[in-house]
């Protein structure tokens, strides 16, 4: 490995401008503030700016500039929130400077941690063959350990597995002890603190024993590796000599710490973000992280971008008015040169379906006017908010792709099939064994436990299965034979394994699920994905780390987004932009969600989420809300538009109410109602 060798060193000399030999005219593509960040010298840098001000663009040009200046691309690490965004950014770098960009290392924190731990984890006792638990698996393992410890029988009011997983995760991500999290945020469970701590230890021990690693562990263990092993830290740090991070406002303490260690030999870290768009507090992210960056990295140079290139002035006026009310914010007001454009429209609908019909109708109109479907998006607070609209769009033959919400690998049948692959990859994986065994006729939780105990003891788990007797004996034997035949073969290509296991699993699948014909498509889709992989371990890790979206089925062709509009949760719309954006269910109780009402901090997070939604629009923005909706969860009738619009001057919005006329929806202006 070439240690500490960099042929060129960037000097901090922003006022000199780029050297003449560069292949791109950076000054022509960027404004002065962006340019200063792009050509910044070595050392830590923070770009803090509002939505649409070119933060992501600045990072793309920065990567291009580094390569253009002679930095070896493999020394550049680009960390993003999703794999898709790092791919897109690197494609743009490729368009700017060509194939040299291919050697840049890009990905999410978790995927980079996964890669580094498999390579260097032995130094902290982590064998490379570990299996990654997704959140559902982690909860299942917690439930298993809870049962083993006899905690479930103790008290009916013991928290559920999902809540426990949330507590554990918060504790890891915020680097705070479990006791503190429970007392501060789950006070009603404080009486169970001892048991919860015992369970946490049991969960950790079970993961270690079974070579399992959950999402949080990836970061926790990477941090531990970097902290404990000086030589590994030096090696990794000098491998990634330039670290760039997009969407820094959504990182947490743990990630900040990982970056600090990664950069320990050079301090070349550039992060970009907007505190007003911090929307992942539930995962332990904090917008304060971005403000603390300069103290974590002494000598940080701060760049502020103020011109918005995305939206028209009327949209920015609304965005500014919404975020104006935030109790804590640091970024400045934005301006744009796109002065003209329609006012954002606020639409009141009599019922949910009227809202859906309005949107379908509007989409058709806009398409007539020449706005392509791919330039339109409908955003919502929670995935289920779009169900009615999905039916309406299908009725009009309007194709869409849905992002966020349920992932297809989280569906029960896909998890079933994958569990079989996972026991082949890691025969110690108790969660997957449990799932696989419970599918067999005659096996209940007790039997599954017994079989697992026998498997663990046996030198050959598959043969142990073949020797089982009783009501489930035949089923267990079939399983044993299938797995044994797979484990023995050379060809562990995922596509081959999925194929072989499907043969065993399909009869079970058909008895488990009444709607199996519909679910079959997902299994076919899994087969298609598997064909893209050579190795089982990479296949399983990728699926666990960044599962494809639910409705991506059949959408894997290169031009998959070409003729479809996007339906997306606000969380999954981060960083993106469209000509026309609809935000639906802008009703108080849905957005902000009724569950956030009690806590100021949560309301603030919902406000930022609303800010993120409206700042996705370039030119057309529609906010819609139905009235007289009975909300089953809260028992309330929801009728009022979002409270975030209360302080917004009526002059900033065009206000309409839908009327049913002759059986079809129509709309008219209702300005007078809101004055
Ligand atoms: P967000 O906060 O939503 O992540 P951002 O700050 O990352 O936004 P970008 O997505 O990089 O902003 O840029 C928004 C839009 O403005 C993009 O279409 C981008 O190409 C365009 N843009 C940014 N800067 C410039 C510029 N100097 N000249 C022309 N277009 C620009
Ligand atoms: Mg961005």
XYZ file of C-alpha atoms and ligand atoms in Angstrom:
707
model
C 0.000 0.000 0.000
C 1.390 3.416 -0.869
C 1.512 5.147 2.446
C 1.226 8.882 2.719
C 2.153 9.491 -0.883
C 0.312 12.317 -2.594
C 1.887 13.770 -5.679
C 0.205 17.149 -5.357
C -0.672 19.112 -2.303
C -3.382 21.729 -2.328
C -2.367 24.946 -0.653
C -4.978 27.115 0.948
C -4.981 29.933 -1.602
C -8.546 30.591 -2.725
C -7.810 34.032 -4.121
C -5.325 32.771 -6.650
C -7.995 30.888 -8.583
C -7.535 27.548 -10.270
C -4.331 26.700 -12.062
C -4.485 27.213 -15.831
C -3.918 23.556 -16.739
C -7.338 22.483 -15.464
C -9.732 20.880 -17.925
C -12.896 22.685 -16.791
C -13.721 26.368 -16.509
C -14.785 26.218 -12.868
C -15.356 29.940 -12.573
C -17.913 29.837 -15.385
C -19.925 27.008 -13.818
C -20.003 28.320 -10.269
C -20.674 31.512 -8.396
C -17.901 33.134 -6.395
C -18.832 31.504 -3.092
C -19.177 28.056 -4.635
C -15.898 28.483 -6.486
C -14.092 29.421 -3.295
C -15.246 26.163 -1.693
C -14.436 24.087 -4.774
C -10.850 25.304 -5.014
C -10.270 25.507 -1.264
C -6.900 24.350 -0.010
C -6.247 21.540 2.423
C -7.852 21.394 5.847
C -11.384 21.159 7.197
C -14.160 23.059 5.445
C -17.841 23.529 6.178
C -20.288 24.674 3.516
C -23.477 25.702 5.236
C -26.320 26.969 3.136
C -30.050 26.782 2.480
C -31.941 24.542 0.088
C -31.126 24.631 -3.610
C -28.074 26.823 -3.194
C -25.775 24.371 -4.935
C -24.232 22.478 -2.021
C -24.372 19.156 -3.807
C -23.185 20.779 -7.029
C -20.271 22.281 -5.124
C -19.246 18.832 -3.886
C -19.470 17.397 -7.397
C -17.193 20.123 -8.731
C -14.909 19.736 -5.742
C -14.378 16.068 -6.531
C -13.736 16.964 -10.180
C -11.335 19.694 -9.128
C -9.361 17.435 -6.836
C -8.902 14.899 -9.616
C -8.147 17.654 -12.075
C -5.437 18.920 -9.740
C -3.694 15.575 -9.811
C -5.074 13.897 -6.698
C -5.322 10.142 -7.148
C -9.112 9.488 -7.403
C -8.836 6.411 -5.187
C -7.778 8.727 -2.354
C -11.131 10.504 -2.450
C -14.048 9.333 -0.311
C -17.517 10.741 -0.987
C -20.041 9.991 1.750
C -23.717 10.472 0.973
C -27.036 9.579 2.480
C -28.011 6.970 -0.081
C -26.054 4.864 -2.510
C -28.149 6.258 -5.318
C -27.083 9.805 -4.578
C -23.403 8.932 -4.501
C -23.803 7.116 -7.823
C -25.548 10.107 -9.345
C -22.960 12.528 -8.048
C -20.106 10.429 -9.357
C -21.835 10.131 -12.727
C -21.877 13.905 -12.857
C -18.203 14.011 -11.961
C -17.660 11.532 -14.793
C -19.460 13.849 -17.220
C -17.154 16.645 -16.134
C -13.788 14.940 -16.199
C -14.266 11.486 -17.683
C -13.414 7.981 -16.550
C -10.931 9.050 -13.902
C -13.956 9.526 -11.628
C -14.603 5.784 -11.570
C -11.918 5.206 -8.995
C -13.424 7.570 -6.451
C -14.825 5.683 -3.480
C -18.452 6.681 -2.891
C -21.205 5.378 -0.667
C -23.078 5.684 2.564
C -21.429 5.636 5.977
C -22.838 2.170 6.526
C -21.607 0.718 3.253
C -18.122 2.126 3.765
C -18.095 0.807 7.326
C -19.167 -2.606 6.059
C -16.353 -2.666 3.527
C -13.693 -1.499 5.980
C -14.801 -3.885 8.730
C -14.664 -6.869 6.416
C -11.142 -5.898 5.467
C -9.721 -4.741 8.786
C -12.223 -5.901 11.450
C -10.051 -8.812 12.603
C -7.983 -6.290 14.533
C -10.909 -5.953 16.957
C -11.918 -9.595 16.848
C -14.533 -9.313 14.125
C -14.349 -12.098 11.563
C -15.057 -10.961 7.995
C -17.912 -13.432 7.403
C -20.432 -11.540 9.528
C -24.076 -11.096 8.527
C -25.815 -7.733 8.656
C -29.114 -7.551 10.509
C -31.636 -5.080 9.178
C -33.935 -3.368 11.635
C -36.575 -6.099 11.457
C -33.973 -8.813 12.051
C -32.536 -6.865 14.964
C -35.986 -6.686 16.535
C -36.457 -10.418 16.029
C -33.167 -11.159 17.718
C -34.095 -8.885 20.615
C -37.349 -10.836 20.942
C -35.449 -14.131 20.921
C -33.055 -12.992 23.616
C -35.904 -11.521 25.616
C -37.644 -14.887 25.538
C -34.439 -16.686 26.526
C -34.044 -14.382 29.501
C -37.660 -14.945 30.478
C -38.343 -11.227 30.378
C -41.479 -11.378 28.279
C -43.413 -13.239 30.913
C -42.398 -10.924 33.663
C -44.631 -8.013 32.965
C -47.186 -7.196 30.337
C -46.061 -3.612 30.256
C -42.525 -4.483 29.258
C -41.714 -2.483 26.105
C -42.232 -4.163 22.755
C -39.318 -5.289 20.620
C -39.604 -2.280 18.274
C -39.428 0.142 21.180
C -36.502 -1.711 22.707
C -34.629 -1.625 19.394
C -35.276 2.111 19.233
C -33.865 2.633 22.721
C -30.737 0.609 21.978
C -30.207 2.389 18.702
C -30.624 5.856 20.171
C -28.109 5.014 22.832
C -25.523 3.863 20.243
C -26.052 6.728 17.839
C -25.931 9.484 20.385
C -23.073 7.899 22.345
C -25.177 8.089 25.516
C -25.802 5.323 28.063
C -29.047 3.383 27.793
C -30.144 4.524 31.238
C -30.046 8.147 30.140
C -32.129 7.455 27.034
C -34.733 5.467 28.948
C -35.096 8.028 31.720
C -35.233 11.007 29.377
C -37.292 9.684 26.532
C -39.075 6.546 27.718
C -39.663 7.457 31.308
C -42.737 5.245 31.671
C -40.427 2.244 31.212
C -37.851 3.394 33.785
C -39.058 0.694 36.166
C -37.682 -1.888 33.728
C -34.263 -0.332 33.439
C -32.360 -3.209 35.036
C -34.073 -5.727 32.808
C -33.447 -3.560 29.745
C -29.776 -3.303 30.549
C -29.619 -7.038 31.025
C -31.364 -7.486 27.684
C -28.950 -5.098 25.993
C -26.016 -7.163 27.239
C -27.721 -10.362 26.154
C -28.405 -8.896 22.716
C -24.767 -7.819 22.322
C -23.542 -11.249 23.388
C -25.919 -13.029 20.993
C -24.698 -10.904 18.084
C -21.083 -11.621 18.875
C -21.735 -15.314 19.278
C -23.657 -15.620 15.998
C -21.428 -13.297 13.915
C -24.251 -10.809 13.474
C -23.859 -7.083 13.107
C -26.734 -4.607 13.185
C -26.793 -1.229 11.419
C -25.575 0.661 14.441
C -22.796 -1.844 15.073
C -21.329 -1.052 11.674
C -20.586 2.474 12.826
C -19.883 1.575 16.449
C -17.385 -1.099 15.445
C -15.721 1.057 12.829
C -15.284 3.772 15.428
C -13.894 1.223 17.857
C -11.508 -0.109 15.223
C -10.254 3.376 14.398
C -9.882 4.262 18.047
C -8.194 1.092 19.226
C -5.859 0.196 16.437
C -3.428 2.951 15.679
C -1.863 1.259 12.671
C -5.211 0.423 11.037
C -6.325 3.989 11.628
C -3.200 5.340 9.929
C -3.616 2.956 7.020
C -7.268 3.827 6.423
C -6.791 7.504 7.023
C -3.954 7.746 4.530
C -6.009 5.773 2.023
C -8.800 8.359 2.095
C -6.928 11.597 1.980
C -9.906 13.696 0.912
C -13.223 13.111 2.603
C -16.384 14.830 1.400
C -19.799 14.538 3.036
C -23.165 15.631 1.631
C -26.244 16.272 3.831
C -24.112 16.637 6.920
C -27.085 17.973 8.906
C -28.427 14.432 9.068
C -25.388 12.824 10.590
C -25.194 11.949 14.267
C -22.505 12.093 16.919
C -21.279 8.647 16.073
C -20.800 9.495 12.403
C -19.086 12.763 13.267
C -16.680 10.821 15.417
C -16.007 8.282 12.682
C -15.132 11.108 10.292
C -12.835 12.654 12.868
C -10.868 9.413 13.146
C -10.853 8.805 9.395
C -9.387 12.251 8.884
C -6.925 12.013 11.739
C -3.790 12.043 9.591
C -4.759 14.883 7.253
C -7.877 16.813 8.370
C -9.033 17.097 4.770
C -12.754 16.980 5.327
C -15.316 19.038 3.475
C -18.902 18.723 4.665
C -21.953 20.471 3.240
C -25.370 20.818 4.815
C -28.316 22.901 5.884
C -29.387 22.870 9.524
C -32.930 23.789 8.463
C -33.219 20.501 6.601
C -32.239 18.207 9.455
C -34.978 15.551 9.467
C -33.491 12.428 10.994
C -33.633 13.146 14.726
C -35.420 9.831 15.214
C -32.181 8.155 14.187
C -30.145 10.237 16.561
C -29.171 12.887 14.011
C -28.928 16.407 15.274
C -28.681 19.675 13.386
C -26.351 20.756 16.173
C -23.776 18.407 14.677
C -23.250 20.794 11.819
C -22.738 23.714 14.162
C -20.270 21.714 16.203
C -18.169 20.810 13.188
C -15.761 23.746 13.624
C -15.023 22.794 17.220
C -14.490 19.157 16.278
C -12.182 20.262 13.462
C -10.116 23.230 14.581
C -9.150 25.549 11.749
C -12.371 24.941 9.792
C -13.027 27.436 7.018
C -16.740 28.194 6.663
C -18.377 28.918 3.305
C -21.911 30.249 2.972
C -23.940 30.061 -0.228
C -26.862 32.427 -0.532
C -28.160 32.280 -4.065
C -30.837 29.704 -4.743
C -30.774 28.313 -8.280
C -33.685 25.931 -7.970
C -36.902 27.730 -7.207
C -38.750 30.846 -8.266
C -39.122 33.788 -5.900
C -42.770 33.023 -4.978
C -41.758 29.520 -3.852
C -38.788 30.861 -1.916
C -40.992 33.462 -0.246
C -43.165 30.691 1.111
C -40.157 28.589 2.145
C -38.596 31.555 3.922
C -41.870 32.320 5.714
C -42.130 28.735 6.965
C -38.592 28.486 8.282
C -38.694 31.987 9.701
C -40.773 30.568 12.544
C -38.235 27.915 13.509
C -36.977 28.369 17.038
C -33.363 27.561 16.184
C -31.770 28.125 12.810
C -28.473 29.351 11.484
C -28.669 29.485 7.727
C -29.547 32.708 6.003
C -32.491 33.760 3.907
C -32.130 32.813 0.273
C -32.532 34.873 -2.861
C -32.985 33.898 -6.470
C -32.802 35.566 -9.840
C -35.845 33.640 -11.070
C -38.281 36.339 -10.083
C -41.308 35.254 -12.083
C -43.510 32.268 -11.528
C -46.934 31.254 -10.321
C -47.786 31.594 -6.645
C -47.793 28.331 -4.702
C -51.375 27.072 -4.510
C -53.157 25.862 -1.389
C -56.063 23.599 -2.230
C -58.843 22.526 0.096
C -60.604 19.292 -0.872
C -63.864 18.011 0.576
C -62.487 14.504 1.047
C -59.434 12.409 0.390
C -60.613 11.178 -2.969
C -61.350 14.722 -4.155
C -57.732 15.535 -3.323
C -56.575 12.548 -5.381
C -58.790 13.475 -8.332
C -57.563 17.049 -8.275
C -53.973 15.882 -8.436
C -54.574 13.413 -11.255
C -56.401 16.115 -13.210
C -53.687 18.688 -12.591
C -50.975 16.249 -13.645
C -52.797 15.615 -16.906
C -53.127 19.371 -17.497
C -49.481 20.032 -16.790
C -48.457 17.230 -19.093
C -50.604 18.835 -21.815
C -48.714 22.056 -21.171
C -45.460 20.261 -21.814
C -44.193 19.403 -18.332
C -42.905 15.802 -18.590
C -44.076 13.316 -15.968
C -40.505 12.840 -14.822
C -40.504 16.506 -13.752
C -43.425 15.992 -11.373
C -43.534 14.598 -7.853
C -46.123 14.073 -5.154
C -44.721 14.193 -1.625
C -46.252 13.113 1.663
C -45.380 12.769 5.332
C -46.057 9.015 5.607
C -46.086 6.298 3.043
C -49.738 5.333 3.534
C -50.913 8.849 2.670
C -50.638 8.077 -1.018
C -52.731 4.887 -1.198
C -55.877 6.567 -2.481
C -53.905 8.638 -4.949
C -52.150 5.538 -6.294
C -55.498 4.062 -7.261
C -56.571 7.316 -8.882
C -53.357 7.603 -10.884
C -53.681 4.033 -12.119
C -57.251 4.750 -13.172
C -55.955 7.567 -15.359
C -53.150 5.434 -16.735
C -50.535 7.706 -15.152
C -47.387 5.666 -14.433
C -45.542 6.399 -11.203
C -42.696 5.093 -9.114
C -42.966 5.178 -5.342
C -40.004 5.928 -3.112
C -39.671 5.524 0.609
C -41.904 3.491 2.856
C -42.090 -0.257 2.548
C -39.170 -1.967 0.876
C -39.709 -5.171 -0.967
C -36.931 -7.001 0.884
C -38.820 -6.271 4.079
C -41.838 -8.241 2.897
C -42.329 -11.548 4.693
C -41.895 -13.829 1.682
C -38.672 -12.173 0.494
C -37.328 -12.312 4.034
C -38.220 -16.005 4.169
C -36.253 -16.775 1.061
C -33.300 -14.652 2.085
C -33.184 -16.320 5.506
C -32.284 -19.585 3.747
C -29.430 -17.906 1.926
C -28.273 -16.391 5.145
C -27.957 -19.665 6.992
C -25.850 -20.905 4.092
C -23.641 -17.815 4.369
C -23.474 -17.928 8.149
C -24.638 -21.139 9.861
C -24.446 -19.350 13.221
C -27.181 -16.849 12.304
C -29.832 -17.651 14.918
C -32.392 -15.136 13.655
C -32.414 -16.661 10.201
C -32.483 -20.220 11.530
C -35.491 -19.310 13.605
C -37.295 -17.920 10.575
C -36.411 -20.881 8.369
C -37.472 -23.422 10.987
C -40.764 -21.739 11.808
C -41.812 -22.157 8.173
C -41.786 -25.926 8.497
C -45.025 -27.644 9.235
C -45.239 -28.793 12.815
C -42.525 -26.457 14.111
C -43.572 -23.922 16.741
C -41.421 -21.575 18.834
C -40.570 -24.292 21.356
C -39.567 -26.826 18.730
C -37.579 -24.168 16.876
C -35.607 -23.460 20.050
C -34.899 -27.149 20.555
C -33.814 -27.659 16.966
C -31.569 -24.607 17.157
C -29.959 -25.927 20.309
C -29.282 -29.236 18.542
C -27.893 -27.473 15.474
C -25.481 -25.408 17.538
C -24.158 -28.489 19.297
C -23.733 -30.564 16.172
C -20.517 -30.454 14.101
C -22.681 -30.577 10.975
C -25.919 -28.604 11.409
C -27.427 -29.941 8.199
C -27.002 -33.529 9.213
C -28.443 -32.734 12.592
C -31.600 -31.635 10.794
C -31.749 -34.833 8.780
C -31.744 -36.870 11.958
C -34.813 -35.171 13.461
C -37.937 -37.171 14.136
C -41.536 -36.459 15.089
C -44.287 -34.569 13.325
C -41.903 -32.123 11.726
C -39.232 -34.735 10.993
C -39.828 -34.913 7.261
C -39.891 -31.152 6.830
C -36.666 -30.755 8.787
C -35.010 -33.490 6.790
C -35.971 -31.818 3.509
C -34.482 -28.606 4.768
C -31.311 -30.348 5.911
C -30.845 -32.048 2.544
C -31.462 -28.861 0.580
C -29.022 -26.816 2.623
C -26.416 -29.530 2.647
C -26.544 -29.846 -1.137
C -25.958 -26.100 -1.410
C -23.261 -25.753 1.188
C -21.249 -28.467 -0.528
C -21.133 -26.862 -3.956
C -18.449 -24.636 -5.353
C -20.857 -22.326 -7.129
C -22.140 -19.994 -4.442
C -23.333 -17.401 -6.941
C -26.421 -15.713 -5.507
C -28.514 -16.301 -8.632
C -27.850 -20.017 -8.469
C -28.656 -20.155 -4.766
C -31.892 -18.184 -5.111
C -32.895 -20.543 -7.852
C -32.153 -23.686 -5.871
C -33.728 -22.457 -2.672
C -36.841 -21.313 -4.513
C -37.420 -24.904 -5.553
C -37.472 -25.954 -1.923
C -39.333 -22.889 -0.703
C -42.122 -22.553 -3.273
C -44.383 -25.308 -1.907
C -44.045 -23.777 1.579
C -44.632 -20.302 0.184
C -47.866 -21.400 -1.448
C -49.261 -22.754 1.782
C -48.138 -19.722 3.787
C -49.602 -16.960 1.647
C -53.071 -16.944 0.134
C -52.086 -14.160 -2.222
C -48.958 -15.935 -3.420
C -49.455 -15.200 -7.144
C -49.050 -11.489 -6.404
C -46.087 -12.078 -4.129
C -44.430 -14.248 -6.728
C -43.362 -11.133 -8.623
C -41.150 -10.135 -5.714
C -39.373 -13.470 -5.740
C -38.811 -13.111 -9.486
C -37.488 -9.643 -8.855
C -35.097 -10.998 -6.249
C -33.813 -13.468 -8.815
C -33.161 -10.598 -11.250
C -31.250 -8.650 -8.625
C -29.255 -11.745 -7.637
C -28.085 -12.130 -11.211
C -26.129 -8.913 -10.915
C -23.944 -10.305 -8.110
C -20.961 -12.634 -8.080
C -20.616 -13.144 -4.334
C -23.182 -14.147 -1.719
C -21.769 -11.919 0.978
C -21.916 -8.741 -1.112
C -25.400 -9.591 -2.292
C -26.731 -10.041 1.246
C -24.932 -6.982 2.589
C -26.199 -4.758 -0.183
C -29.769 -5.893 0.300
C -29.536 -5.307 4.033
C -27.841 -1.943 3.714
C -29.709 -0.374 0.867
C -32.724 -2.349 -0.184
C -34.399 -1.385 -3.450
C -37.716 0.455 -3.122
C -41.021 -1.354 -2.970
C -42.523 -0.487 -6.303
C -39.272 -0.698 -8.166
C -40.539 -4.026 -9.445
C -39.973 -4.260 -13.174
C -38.357 -0.864 -13.040
C -34.751 -1.872 -13.357
C -34.357 -0.778 -16.963
C -31.906 2.081 -17.502
C -34.580 4.646 -18.388
C -36.770 3.630 -15.480
C -37.630 7.160 -14.417
C -38.123 8.497 -17.906
C -41.866 8.445 -18.211
C -43.054 8.222 -14.658
C -43.860 10.657 -11.989
C -42.452 10.158 -8.521
C -44.472 9.509 -5.390
C -42.257 9.881 -2.378
C -42.117 10.353 1.328
C -40.513 13.658 2.189
C -37.619 11.805 3.783
C -36.817 10.077 0.504
C -37.082 13.303 -1.486
C -34.105 14.858 0.244
C -31.713 16.645 -2.096
C -33.993 16.162 -5.153
C -35.889 18.652 -7.313
C -38.775 18.728 -9.804
C -40.509 21.363 -11.965
C -43.783 20.621 -10.253
C -44.296 19.377 -6.711
C -47.526 18.451 -4.966
C -47.453 18.063 -1.206
C -50.566 16.233 -0.073
C -52.279 15.881 3.291
C -51.196 19.325 4.489
C -53.716 18.905 7.265
C -52.984 19.492 10.902
C -52.684 16.043 12.442
C -51.042 14.506 9.412
C -48.460 17.183 8.679
C -47.405 17.853 11.384
C -48.259 14.387 12.506
C -50.569 14.123 15.482
C -47.851 12.148 17.253
C -45.563 15.160 17.305
C -48.016 17.476 19.060
C -46.711 16.904 22.563
C -43.073 17.757 22.028
C -41.671 21.083 20.848
C -38.612 19.401 19.383
C -40.748 17.091 17.321
C -42.868 19.922 16.011
C -39.659 21.680 14.998
C -38.547 18.573 13.143
C -41.903 18.451 11.324
C -41.456 22.097 10.396
C -38.082 21.343 8.844
C -39.676 18.441 7.029
C -42.263 20.824 5.620
C -39.478 23.186 4.582
C -37.742 20.319 2.790
C -40.987 19.520 0.921
C -41.661 22.982 -0.444
C -38.037 23.607 -1.399
C -38.085 20.616 -3.800
C -40.193 22.626 -6.300
C -38.646 24.586 -9.138
C -41.725 26.302 -10.546
C -45.103 24.803 -9.614
C -46.045 24.012 -6.044
C -49.415 22.697 -4.869
C -50.221 22.077 -1.225
C -53.420 20.121 -0.798
C -55.510 19.036 2.174
C -58.787 17.227 2.622
C -61.194 18.328 5.346
C -63.510 16.392 7.661
C -61.231 13.412 7.890
C -61.708 11.098 10.840
C -58.324 9.961 12.107
C -58.675 6.546 13.694
C -55.363 6.683 15.534
C -56.151 9.848 17.456
C -59.951 9.720 17.343
C -59.916 13.302 16.018
C -61.617 14.886 13.045
C -58.947 16.626 10.992
C -60.110 19.707 9.154
C -57.607 22.476 9.504
C -54.660 23.128 7.195
C -51.225 22.583 8.683
C -50.320 24.952 11.511
C -47.121 25.735 9.627
C -49.237 27.833 7.274
C -50.792 29.893 10.099
C -48.125 32.604 10.083
C -47.860 32.691 6.280
C -49.262 35.858 4.760
C -52.265 35.118 2.484
C -50.519 37.150 -0.198
C -47.949 34.375 -0.600
C -50.479 31.691 -1.565
C -53.148 31.243 -4.150
C -56.015 29.623 -2.272
C -58.565 27.327 -3.863
C -61.349 25.093 -2.656
C -62.583 22.184 -4.735
C -66.242 21.969 -5.646
C -68.095 19.005 -7.063
C -69.883 20.168 -10.188
C -72.103 17.864 -12.189
C -70.384 14.847 -10.767
C -66.845 15.990 -11.509
C -64.423 17.872 -9.375
C -63.814 21.495 -10.193
C -62.149 24.265 -8.294
C -62.573 27.928 -7.682
C -60.714 30.633 -5.852
C -61.644 31.131 -2.217
C -59.372 34.002 -1.296
C -62.026 35.580 0.903
C -62.020 32.642 3.313
C -58.497 33.226 4.428
C -58.226 36.970 4.716
P -30.524 20.778 -1.236
O -30.409 21.645 -0.029
O -31.937 20.567 -1.619
O -29.723 19.537 -1.129
P -28.364 21.923 -2.751
O -27.902 23.101 -1.976
O -27.575 20.700 -2.668
O -29.907 21.634 -2.431
P -28.104 21.602 -5.589
O -29.011 20.451 -5.709
O -26.648 21.385 -5.683
O -28.455 22.411 -4.263
O -28.480 22.715 -6.650
C -29.833 23.075 -6.903
C -30.020 23.362 -8.384
O -29.352 24.546 -8.733
C -29.437 22.270 -9.262
O -30.263 22.103 -10.393
C -28.088 22.852 -9.640
O -27.591 22.338 -10.857
C -28.421 24.345 -9.780
N -27.251 25.199 -9.533
C -26.549 25.336 -8.389
N -25.552 26.224 -8.528
C -25.592 26.661 -9.800
C -24.816 27.593 -10.568
N -23.782 28.241 -10.048
N -25.175 27.781 -11.847
C -26.219 27.126 -12.387
N -26.998 26.258 -11.730
C -26.694 26.010 -10.440
Mg -28.051 18.775 -1.961
